[in-house]
C-alpha positions as a printed Julia matrix, in Angstrom:
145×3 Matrix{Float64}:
  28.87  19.3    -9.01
  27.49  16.51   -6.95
  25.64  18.82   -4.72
  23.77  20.14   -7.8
  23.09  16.24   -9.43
  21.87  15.29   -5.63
  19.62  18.48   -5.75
  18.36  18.08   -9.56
  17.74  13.85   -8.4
  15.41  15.36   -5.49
  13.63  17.39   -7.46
  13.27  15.1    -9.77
  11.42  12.9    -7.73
   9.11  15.43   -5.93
   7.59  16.44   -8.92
   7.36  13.14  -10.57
   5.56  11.53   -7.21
   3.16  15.05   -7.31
   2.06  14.02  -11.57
   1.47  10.38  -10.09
  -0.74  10.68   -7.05
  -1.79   7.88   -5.34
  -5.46   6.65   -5.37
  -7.47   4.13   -3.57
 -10.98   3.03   -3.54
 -13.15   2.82   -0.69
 -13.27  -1.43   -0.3
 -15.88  -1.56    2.02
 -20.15  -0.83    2.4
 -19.93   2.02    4.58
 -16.78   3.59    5.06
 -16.52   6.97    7.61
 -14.09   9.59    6.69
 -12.97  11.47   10.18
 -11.59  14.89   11.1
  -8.18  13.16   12.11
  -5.79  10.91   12.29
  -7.87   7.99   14.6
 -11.57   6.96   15.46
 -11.95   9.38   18.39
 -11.95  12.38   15.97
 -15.84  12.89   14.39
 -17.18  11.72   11.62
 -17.15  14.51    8.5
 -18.84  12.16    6.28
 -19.49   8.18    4.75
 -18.78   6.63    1.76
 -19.48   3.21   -0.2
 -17.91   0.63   -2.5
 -15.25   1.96   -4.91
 -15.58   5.55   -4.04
 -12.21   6.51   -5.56
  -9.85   8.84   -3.32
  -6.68  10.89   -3.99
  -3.98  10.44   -0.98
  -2.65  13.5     0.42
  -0.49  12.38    3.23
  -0.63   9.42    5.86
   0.31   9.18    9.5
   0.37   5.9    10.82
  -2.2    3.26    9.73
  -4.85   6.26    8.63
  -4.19   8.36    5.27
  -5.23  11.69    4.59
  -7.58  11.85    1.18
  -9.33  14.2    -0.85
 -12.37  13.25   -3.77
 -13.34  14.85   -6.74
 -15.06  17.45   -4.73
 -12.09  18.54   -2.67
 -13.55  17.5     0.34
 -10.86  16.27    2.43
 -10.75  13.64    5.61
  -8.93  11.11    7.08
  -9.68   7.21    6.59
  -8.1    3.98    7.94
  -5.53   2.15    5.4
  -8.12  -1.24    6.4
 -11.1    0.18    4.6
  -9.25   1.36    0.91
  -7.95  -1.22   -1.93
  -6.04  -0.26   -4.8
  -8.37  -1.74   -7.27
  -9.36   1.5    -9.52
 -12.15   3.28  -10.17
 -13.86   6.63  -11.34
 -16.61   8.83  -10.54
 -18.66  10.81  -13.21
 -17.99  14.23  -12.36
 -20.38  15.91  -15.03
 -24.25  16.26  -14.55
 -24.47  13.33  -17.14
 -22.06  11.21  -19.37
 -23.03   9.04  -22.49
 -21.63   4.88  -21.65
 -20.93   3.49  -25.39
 -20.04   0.46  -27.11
 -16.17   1.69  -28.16
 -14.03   4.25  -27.13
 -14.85   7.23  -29.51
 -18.4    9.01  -30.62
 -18.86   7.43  -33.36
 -19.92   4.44  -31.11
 -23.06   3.53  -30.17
 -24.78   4.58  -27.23
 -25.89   1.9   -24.54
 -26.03   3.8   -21.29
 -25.88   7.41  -19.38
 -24.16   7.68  -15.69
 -25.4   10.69  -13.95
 -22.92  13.08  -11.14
 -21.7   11.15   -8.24
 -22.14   7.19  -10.01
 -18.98   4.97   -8.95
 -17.28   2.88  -11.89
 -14.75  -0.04  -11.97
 -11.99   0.91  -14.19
 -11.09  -1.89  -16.62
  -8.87  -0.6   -19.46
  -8.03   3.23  -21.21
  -7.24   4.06  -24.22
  -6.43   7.42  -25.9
  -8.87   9.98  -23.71
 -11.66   6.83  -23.47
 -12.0    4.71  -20.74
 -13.77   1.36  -20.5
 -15.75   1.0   -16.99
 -17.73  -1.4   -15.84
 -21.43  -0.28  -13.86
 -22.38  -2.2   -10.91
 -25.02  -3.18  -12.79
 -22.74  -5.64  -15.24
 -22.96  -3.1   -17.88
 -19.72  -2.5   -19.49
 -18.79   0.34  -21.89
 -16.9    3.18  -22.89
 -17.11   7.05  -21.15
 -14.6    9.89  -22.27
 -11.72  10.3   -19.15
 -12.42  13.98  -19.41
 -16.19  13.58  -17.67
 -15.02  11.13  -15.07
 -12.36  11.97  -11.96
 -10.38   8.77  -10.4
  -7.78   6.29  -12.27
């Protein structure tokens, strides 16, 4: 009986952590995403300000990530926050007033444009552009949290 509660407790757990990834932003400029686990592995790619990541795994002070493209690397716990943000992961997404379509339009964000998260509600989330502009985008068209 206990060895089946410890078991069900376990898995439990495992699959609540895998519905509740972890995500960090890139906090820095220029950030480099490497091959491995430490700077003497290359350089796969760069990324700037708020680029939102998904962590996969960490060893050490260095955490394994993925983005909304599935491209995955390895970046230094130094250069990530956990302030949240999203990327539009459409070809374009409407930026309105409210959250819902019956809102007024006041902006478009195109593939690939970083946004700070500031609030959701019900499939709508309100971002904030680097620009200053704030307004709402349906979650569906962006990937982040």
């Amino acid at each position: 009986m206990i060895r089946r509660l410890c078991f069900g407790i376990v898995f439990l757990l495992f699959f609540t952590s895998l519905a509740h990834a972890e995500m960090v932003s890139i906090k820095t400029p220029k950030a480099r995403i490497r091959s491995g686990p430490g700077v003497n592995h290359p350089i796969k790619f760069e990324l700037g300000t708020g680029y939102p990541l998904r962590v996969v795994s960490r060893k050490g002070k260095w955490l394994k990530v993925t983005d909304y493209e599935s491209d995955t690397g390895w970046i230094s716990k130094t250069l990530v926050s956990k302030i949240p943000h999203l990327i539009v992961k459409t070809e374009k997404t409407v930026i309105r007033t409210g959250p819902g379509t019956h809102q007024r339009v006041v902006g478009n964000a195109k593939r690939g444009v970083v946004l700070r998260t500031l609030k959701h509600q019900k499939g709508w989330v309100q971002i904030k552009h680097e620009s200053g502009l704030i307004g709402w985008i349906q979650r569906d068209t962006l990937w982040g949290w």
